[in-house]
Short mmCIF file of N, CA and C and ligand atoms in Angstrom, two decimals:
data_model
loop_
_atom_site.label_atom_id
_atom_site.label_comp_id
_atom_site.label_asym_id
_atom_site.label_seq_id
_atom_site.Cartn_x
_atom_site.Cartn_y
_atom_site.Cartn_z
N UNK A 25 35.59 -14.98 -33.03
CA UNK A 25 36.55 -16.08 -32.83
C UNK A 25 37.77 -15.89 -33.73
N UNK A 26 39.01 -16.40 -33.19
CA UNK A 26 40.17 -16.31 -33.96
C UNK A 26 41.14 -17.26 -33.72
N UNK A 27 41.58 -17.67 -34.51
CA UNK A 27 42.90 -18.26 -34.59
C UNK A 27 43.85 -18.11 -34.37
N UNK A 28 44.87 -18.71 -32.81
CA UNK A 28 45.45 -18.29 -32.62
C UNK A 28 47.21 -19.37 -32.07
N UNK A 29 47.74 -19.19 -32.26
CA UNK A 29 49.30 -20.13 -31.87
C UNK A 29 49.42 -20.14 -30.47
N UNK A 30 49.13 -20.89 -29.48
CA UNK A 30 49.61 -20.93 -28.56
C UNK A 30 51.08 -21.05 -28.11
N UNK A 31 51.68 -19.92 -27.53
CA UNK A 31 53.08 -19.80 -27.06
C UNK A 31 53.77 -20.59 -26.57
N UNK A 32 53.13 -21.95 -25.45
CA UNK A 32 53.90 -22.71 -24.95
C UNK A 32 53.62 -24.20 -25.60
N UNK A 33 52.70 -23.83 -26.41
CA UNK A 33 52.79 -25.83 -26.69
C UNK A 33 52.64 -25.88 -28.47
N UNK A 34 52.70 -24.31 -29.01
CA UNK A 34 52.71 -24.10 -30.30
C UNK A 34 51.35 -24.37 -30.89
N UNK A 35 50.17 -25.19 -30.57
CA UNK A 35 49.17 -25.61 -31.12
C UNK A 35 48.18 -24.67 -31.67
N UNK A 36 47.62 -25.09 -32.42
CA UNK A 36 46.67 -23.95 -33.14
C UNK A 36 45.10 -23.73 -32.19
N UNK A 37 44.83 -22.75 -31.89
CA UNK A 37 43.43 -23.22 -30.87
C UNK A 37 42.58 -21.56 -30.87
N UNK A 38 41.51 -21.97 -30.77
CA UNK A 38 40.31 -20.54 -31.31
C UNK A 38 40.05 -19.70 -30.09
N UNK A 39 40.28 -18.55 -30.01
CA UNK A 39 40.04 -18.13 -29.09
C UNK A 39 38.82 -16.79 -29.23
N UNK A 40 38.62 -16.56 -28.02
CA UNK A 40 37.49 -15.38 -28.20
C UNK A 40 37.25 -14.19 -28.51
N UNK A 41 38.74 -13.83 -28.80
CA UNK A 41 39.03 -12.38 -29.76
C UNK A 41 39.94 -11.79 -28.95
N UNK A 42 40.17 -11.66 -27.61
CA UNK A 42 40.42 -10.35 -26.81
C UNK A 42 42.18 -10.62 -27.39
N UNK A 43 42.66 -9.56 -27.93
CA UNK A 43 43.74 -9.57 -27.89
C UNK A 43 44.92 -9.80 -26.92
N UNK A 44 45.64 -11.02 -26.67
CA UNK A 44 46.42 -11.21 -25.40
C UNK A 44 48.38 -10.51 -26.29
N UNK A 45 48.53 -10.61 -25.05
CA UNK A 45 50.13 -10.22 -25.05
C UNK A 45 50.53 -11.87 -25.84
N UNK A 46 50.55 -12.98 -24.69
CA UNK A 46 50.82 -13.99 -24.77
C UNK A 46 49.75 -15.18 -25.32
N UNK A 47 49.68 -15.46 -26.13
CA UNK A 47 48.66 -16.24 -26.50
C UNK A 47 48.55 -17.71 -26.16
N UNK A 48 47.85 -17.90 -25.08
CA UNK A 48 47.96 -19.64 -24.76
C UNK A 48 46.65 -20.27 -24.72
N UNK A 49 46.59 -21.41 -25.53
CA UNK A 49 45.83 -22.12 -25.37
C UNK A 49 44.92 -22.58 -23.83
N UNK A 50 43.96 -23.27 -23.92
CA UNK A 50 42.94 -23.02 -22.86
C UNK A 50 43.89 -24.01 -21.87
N UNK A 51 44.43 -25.32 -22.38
CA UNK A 51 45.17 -26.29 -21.73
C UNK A 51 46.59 -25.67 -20.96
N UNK A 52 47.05 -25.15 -21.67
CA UNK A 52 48.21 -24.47 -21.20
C UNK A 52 48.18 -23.22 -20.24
N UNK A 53 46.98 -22.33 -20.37
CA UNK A 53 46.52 -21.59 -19.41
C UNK A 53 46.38 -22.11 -18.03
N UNK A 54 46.04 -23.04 -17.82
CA UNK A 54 45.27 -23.97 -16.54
C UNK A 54 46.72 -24.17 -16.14
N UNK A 55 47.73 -25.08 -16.90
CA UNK A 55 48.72 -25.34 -16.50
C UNK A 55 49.94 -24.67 -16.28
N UNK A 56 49.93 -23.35 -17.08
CA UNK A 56 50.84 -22.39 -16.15
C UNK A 56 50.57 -21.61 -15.26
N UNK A 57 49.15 -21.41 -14.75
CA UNK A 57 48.67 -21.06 -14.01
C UNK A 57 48.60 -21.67 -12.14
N UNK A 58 48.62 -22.99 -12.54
CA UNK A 58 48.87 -23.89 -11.34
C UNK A 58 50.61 -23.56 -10.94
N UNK A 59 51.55 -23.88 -12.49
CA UNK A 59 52.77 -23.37 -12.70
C UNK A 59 53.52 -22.04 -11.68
N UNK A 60 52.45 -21.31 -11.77
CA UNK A 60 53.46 -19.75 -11.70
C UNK A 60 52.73 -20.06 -9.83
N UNK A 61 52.10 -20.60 -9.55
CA UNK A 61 51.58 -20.71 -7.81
C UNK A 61 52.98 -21.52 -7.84
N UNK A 62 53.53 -22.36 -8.04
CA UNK A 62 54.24 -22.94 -7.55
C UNK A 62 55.58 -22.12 -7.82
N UNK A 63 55.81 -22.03 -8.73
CA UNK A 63 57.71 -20.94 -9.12
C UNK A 63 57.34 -19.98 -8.00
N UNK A 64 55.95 -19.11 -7.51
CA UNK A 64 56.09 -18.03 -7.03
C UNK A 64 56.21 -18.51 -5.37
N UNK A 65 55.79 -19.62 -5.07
CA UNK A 65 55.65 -20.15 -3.45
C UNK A 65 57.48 -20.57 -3.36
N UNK A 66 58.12 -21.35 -4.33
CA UNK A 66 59.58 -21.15 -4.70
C UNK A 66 60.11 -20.22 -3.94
N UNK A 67 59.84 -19.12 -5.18
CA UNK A 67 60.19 -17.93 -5.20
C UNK A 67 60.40 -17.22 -3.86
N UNK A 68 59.50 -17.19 -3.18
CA UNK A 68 58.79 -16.28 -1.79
C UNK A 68 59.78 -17.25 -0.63
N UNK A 69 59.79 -18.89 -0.40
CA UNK A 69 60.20 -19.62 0.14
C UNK A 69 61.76 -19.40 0.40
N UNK A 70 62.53 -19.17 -1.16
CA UNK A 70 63.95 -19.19 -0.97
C UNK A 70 64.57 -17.88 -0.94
N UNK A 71 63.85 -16.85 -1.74
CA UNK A 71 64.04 -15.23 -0.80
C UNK A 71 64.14 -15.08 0.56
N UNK A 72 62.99 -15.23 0.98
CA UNK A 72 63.27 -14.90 2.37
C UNK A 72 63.96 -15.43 3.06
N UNK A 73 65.00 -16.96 2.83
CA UNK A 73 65.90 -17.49 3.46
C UNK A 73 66.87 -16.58 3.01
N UNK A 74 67.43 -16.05 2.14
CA UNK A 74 68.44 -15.71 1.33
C UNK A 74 68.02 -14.84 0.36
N UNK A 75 68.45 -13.48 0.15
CA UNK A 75 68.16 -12.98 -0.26
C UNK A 75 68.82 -12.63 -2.14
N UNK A 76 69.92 -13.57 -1.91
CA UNK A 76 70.81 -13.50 -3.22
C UNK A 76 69.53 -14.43 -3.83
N UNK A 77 69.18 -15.23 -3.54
CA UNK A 77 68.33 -16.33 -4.27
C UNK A 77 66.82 -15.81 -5.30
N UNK A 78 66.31 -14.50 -4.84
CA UNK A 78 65.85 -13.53 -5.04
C UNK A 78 65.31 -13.72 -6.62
N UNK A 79 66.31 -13.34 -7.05
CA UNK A 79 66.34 -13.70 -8.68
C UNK A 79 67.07 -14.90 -9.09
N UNK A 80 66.71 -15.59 -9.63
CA UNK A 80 67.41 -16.72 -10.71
C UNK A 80 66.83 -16.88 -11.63
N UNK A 81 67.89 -18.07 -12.40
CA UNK A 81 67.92 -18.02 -13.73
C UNK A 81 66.70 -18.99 -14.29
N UNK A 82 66.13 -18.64 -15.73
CA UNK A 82 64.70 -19.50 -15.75
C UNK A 82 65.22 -20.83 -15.73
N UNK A 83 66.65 -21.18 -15.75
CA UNK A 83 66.49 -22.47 -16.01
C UNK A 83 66.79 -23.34 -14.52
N UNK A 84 67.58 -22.87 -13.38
CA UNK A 84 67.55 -22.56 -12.09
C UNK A 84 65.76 -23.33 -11.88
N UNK A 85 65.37 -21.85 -11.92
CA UNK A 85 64.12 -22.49 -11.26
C UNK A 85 63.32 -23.25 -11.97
N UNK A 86 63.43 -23.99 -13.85
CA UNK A 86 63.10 -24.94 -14.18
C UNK A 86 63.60 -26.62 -13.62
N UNK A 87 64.94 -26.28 -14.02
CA UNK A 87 65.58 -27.32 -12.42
C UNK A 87 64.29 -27.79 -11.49
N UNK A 88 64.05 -26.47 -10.34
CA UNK A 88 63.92 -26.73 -9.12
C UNK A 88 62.64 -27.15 -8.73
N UNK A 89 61.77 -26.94 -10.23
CA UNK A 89 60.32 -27.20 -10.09
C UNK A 89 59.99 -28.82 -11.07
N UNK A 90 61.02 -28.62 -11.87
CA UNK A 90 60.59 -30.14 -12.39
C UNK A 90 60.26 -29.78 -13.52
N UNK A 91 60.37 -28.75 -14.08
CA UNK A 91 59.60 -28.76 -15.45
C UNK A 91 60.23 -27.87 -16.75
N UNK A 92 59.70 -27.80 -17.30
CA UNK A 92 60.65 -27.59 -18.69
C UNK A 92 60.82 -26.12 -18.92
N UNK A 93 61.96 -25.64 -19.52
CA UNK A 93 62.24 -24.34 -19.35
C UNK A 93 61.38 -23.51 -19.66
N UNK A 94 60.90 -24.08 -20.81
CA UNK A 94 60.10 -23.40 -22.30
C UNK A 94 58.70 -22.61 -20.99
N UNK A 95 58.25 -23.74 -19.81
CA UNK A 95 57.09 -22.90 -19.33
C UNK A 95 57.65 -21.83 -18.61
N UNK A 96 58.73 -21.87 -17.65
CA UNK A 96 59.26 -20.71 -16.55
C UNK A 96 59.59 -19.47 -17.76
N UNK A 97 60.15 -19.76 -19.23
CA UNK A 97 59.99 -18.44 -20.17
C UNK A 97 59.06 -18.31 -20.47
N UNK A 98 57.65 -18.81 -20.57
CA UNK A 98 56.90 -18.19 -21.02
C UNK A 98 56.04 -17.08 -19.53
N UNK A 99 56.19 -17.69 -18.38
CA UNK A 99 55.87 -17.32 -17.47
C UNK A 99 56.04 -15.83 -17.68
N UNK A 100 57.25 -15.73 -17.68
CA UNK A 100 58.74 -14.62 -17.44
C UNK A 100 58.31 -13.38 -18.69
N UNK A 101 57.62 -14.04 -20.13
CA UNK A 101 57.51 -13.01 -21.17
C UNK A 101 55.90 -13.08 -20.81
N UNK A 102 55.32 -13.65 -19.96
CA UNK A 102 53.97 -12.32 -19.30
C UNK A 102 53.91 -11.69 -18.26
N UNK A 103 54.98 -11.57 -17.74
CA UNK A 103 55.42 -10.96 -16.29
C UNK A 103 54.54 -11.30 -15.40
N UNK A 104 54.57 -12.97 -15.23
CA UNK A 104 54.03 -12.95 -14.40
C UNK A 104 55.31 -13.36 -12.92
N UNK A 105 56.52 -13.81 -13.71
CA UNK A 105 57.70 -13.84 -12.37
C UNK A 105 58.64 -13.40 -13.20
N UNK A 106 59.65 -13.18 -12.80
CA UNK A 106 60.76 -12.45 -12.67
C UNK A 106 62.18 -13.49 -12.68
N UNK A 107 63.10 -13.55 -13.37
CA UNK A 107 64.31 -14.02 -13.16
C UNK A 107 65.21 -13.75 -13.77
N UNK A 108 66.18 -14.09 -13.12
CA UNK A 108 67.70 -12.98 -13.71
C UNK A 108 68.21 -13.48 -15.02
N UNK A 109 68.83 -12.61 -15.65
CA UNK A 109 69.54 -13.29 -17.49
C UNK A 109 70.73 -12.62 -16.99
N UNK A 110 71.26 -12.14 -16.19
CA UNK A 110 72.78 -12.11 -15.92
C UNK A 110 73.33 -12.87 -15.70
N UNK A 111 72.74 -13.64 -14.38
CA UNK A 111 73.48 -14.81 -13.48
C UNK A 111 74.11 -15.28 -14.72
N UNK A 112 73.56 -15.86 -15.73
CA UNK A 112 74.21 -16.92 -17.04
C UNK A 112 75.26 -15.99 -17.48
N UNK A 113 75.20 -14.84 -17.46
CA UNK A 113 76.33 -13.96 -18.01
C UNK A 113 78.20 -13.97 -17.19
N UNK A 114 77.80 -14.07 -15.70
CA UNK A 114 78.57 -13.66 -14.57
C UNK A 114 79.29 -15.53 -14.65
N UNK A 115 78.21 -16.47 -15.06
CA UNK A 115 78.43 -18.01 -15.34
C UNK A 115 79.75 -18.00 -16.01
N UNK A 116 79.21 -17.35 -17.32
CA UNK A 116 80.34 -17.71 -18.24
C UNK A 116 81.04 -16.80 -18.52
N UNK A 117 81.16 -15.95 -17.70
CA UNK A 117 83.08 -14.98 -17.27
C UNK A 117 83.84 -16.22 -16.48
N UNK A 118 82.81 -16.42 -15.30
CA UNK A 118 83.39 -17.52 -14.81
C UNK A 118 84.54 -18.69 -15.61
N UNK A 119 83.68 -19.49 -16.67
CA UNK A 119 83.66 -20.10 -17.29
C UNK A 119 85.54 -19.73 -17.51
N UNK A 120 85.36 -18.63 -18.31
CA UNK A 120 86.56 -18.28 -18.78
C UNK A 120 87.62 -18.39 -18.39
N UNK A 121 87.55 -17.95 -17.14
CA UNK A 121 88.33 -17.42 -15.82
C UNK A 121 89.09 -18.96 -16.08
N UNK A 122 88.36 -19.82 -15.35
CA UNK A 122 88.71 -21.06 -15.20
C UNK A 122 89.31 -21.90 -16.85
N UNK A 123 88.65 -21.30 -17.96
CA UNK A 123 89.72 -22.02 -19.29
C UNK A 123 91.49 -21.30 -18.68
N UNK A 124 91.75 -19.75 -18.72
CA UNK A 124 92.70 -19.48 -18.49
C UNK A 124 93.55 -19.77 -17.61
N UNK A 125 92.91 -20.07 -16.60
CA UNK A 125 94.12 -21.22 -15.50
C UNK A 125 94.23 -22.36 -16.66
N UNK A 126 93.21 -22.85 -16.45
CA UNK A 126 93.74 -24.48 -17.44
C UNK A 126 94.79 -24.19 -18.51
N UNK A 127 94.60 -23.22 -19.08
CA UNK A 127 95.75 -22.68 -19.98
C UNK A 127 96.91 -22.63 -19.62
N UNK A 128 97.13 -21.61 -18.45
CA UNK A 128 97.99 -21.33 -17.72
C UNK A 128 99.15 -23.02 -16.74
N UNK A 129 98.23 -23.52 -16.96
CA UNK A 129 98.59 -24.74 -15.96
C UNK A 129 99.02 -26.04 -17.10
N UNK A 130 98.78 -25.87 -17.94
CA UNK A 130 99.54 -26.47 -19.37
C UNK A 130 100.61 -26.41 -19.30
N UNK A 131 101.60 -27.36 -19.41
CA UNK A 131 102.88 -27.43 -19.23
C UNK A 131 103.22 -27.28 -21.14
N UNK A 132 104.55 -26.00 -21.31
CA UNK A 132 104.68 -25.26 -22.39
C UNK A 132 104.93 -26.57 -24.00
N UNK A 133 103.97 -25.92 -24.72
CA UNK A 133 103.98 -27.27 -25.93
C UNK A 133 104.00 -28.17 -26.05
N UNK A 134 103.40 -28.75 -27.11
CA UNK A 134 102.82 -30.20 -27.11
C UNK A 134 104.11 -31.33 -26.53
N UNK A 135 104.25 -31.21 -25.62
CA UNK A 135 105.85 -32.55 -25.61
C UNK A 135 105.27 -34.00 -25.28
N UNK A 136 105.81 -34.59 -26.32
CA UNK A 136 105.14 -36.12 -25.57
C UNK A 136 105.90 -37.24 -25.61
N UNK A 137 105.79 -37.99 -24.75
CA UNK A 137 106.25 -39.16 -24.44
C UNK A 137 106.50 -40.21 -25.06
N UNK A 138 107.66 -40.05 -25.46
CA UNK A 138 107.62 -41.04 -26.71
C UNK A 138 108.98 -42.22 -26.07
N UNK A 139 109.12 -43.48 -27.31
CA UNK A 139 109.60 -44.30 -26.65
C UNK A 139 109.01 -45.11 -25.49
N UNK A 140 108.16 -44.93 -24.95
CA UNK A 140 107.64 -45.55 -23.04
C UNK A 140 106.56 -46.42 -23.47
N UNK A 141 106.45 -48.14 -22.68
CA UNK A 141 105.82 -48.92 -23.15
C UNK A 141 105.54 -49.25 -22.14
ZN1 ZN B 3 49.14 -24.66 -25.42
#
């Protein structure tokens, strides 16, 4: 027996020795387990409509399932699904894109309106 940190709910809980990748408690096992049937029926559901949909982001499909990010990453660091860490990347070029118009669309230095009641 050993002592071990469970990954998704942090708790301390004894387990039976076998060395895991991911260490989860017996409660949290059950429940990402029900978890990853559902992200993966998701998963399978909005692929095959669309194939861009394929991969997304863990927090995407935390969104879409109702539940908190922390489980779709822990899912993701036992491979048991798959989702993209670009999309957030390609997000916030985006992001940018759109400060620099706003920039751009700033009428030149602070001028303000003074006198007007
Ligand atoms: Zn746990």
């Amino acid at each position: 027996m050993a002592l071990k940190i469970c990954d998704h709910c942090s708790r301390a809980y004894l387990d039976g020795g076998e060395e895991e990748k991911t260490p989860l408690c017996p409660d949290c096992a059950e429940y990402l387990e029900a978890l990853y049937r559902q992200a993966w029926t998701w998963l399978r559901d909005h692929s095959s409509a669309d194939g861009r949909l394929r991969r997304v982001t863990s927090a995407r499909l935390a969104e879409e399932l109702g539940v908190d990010v922390k489980s779709i990453e822990v899912l993701v660091k036992m491979d048991r699904i798959q989702t993209s860490a670009s999309a957030s990347k390609k997000a916030s070029g985006k992001d940018l894109e759109t400060l620099k118009a706003l920039r751009r669309g700033l009428p030149g230095g602070g001028r303000e309106r003074r006198g007007r009641r």
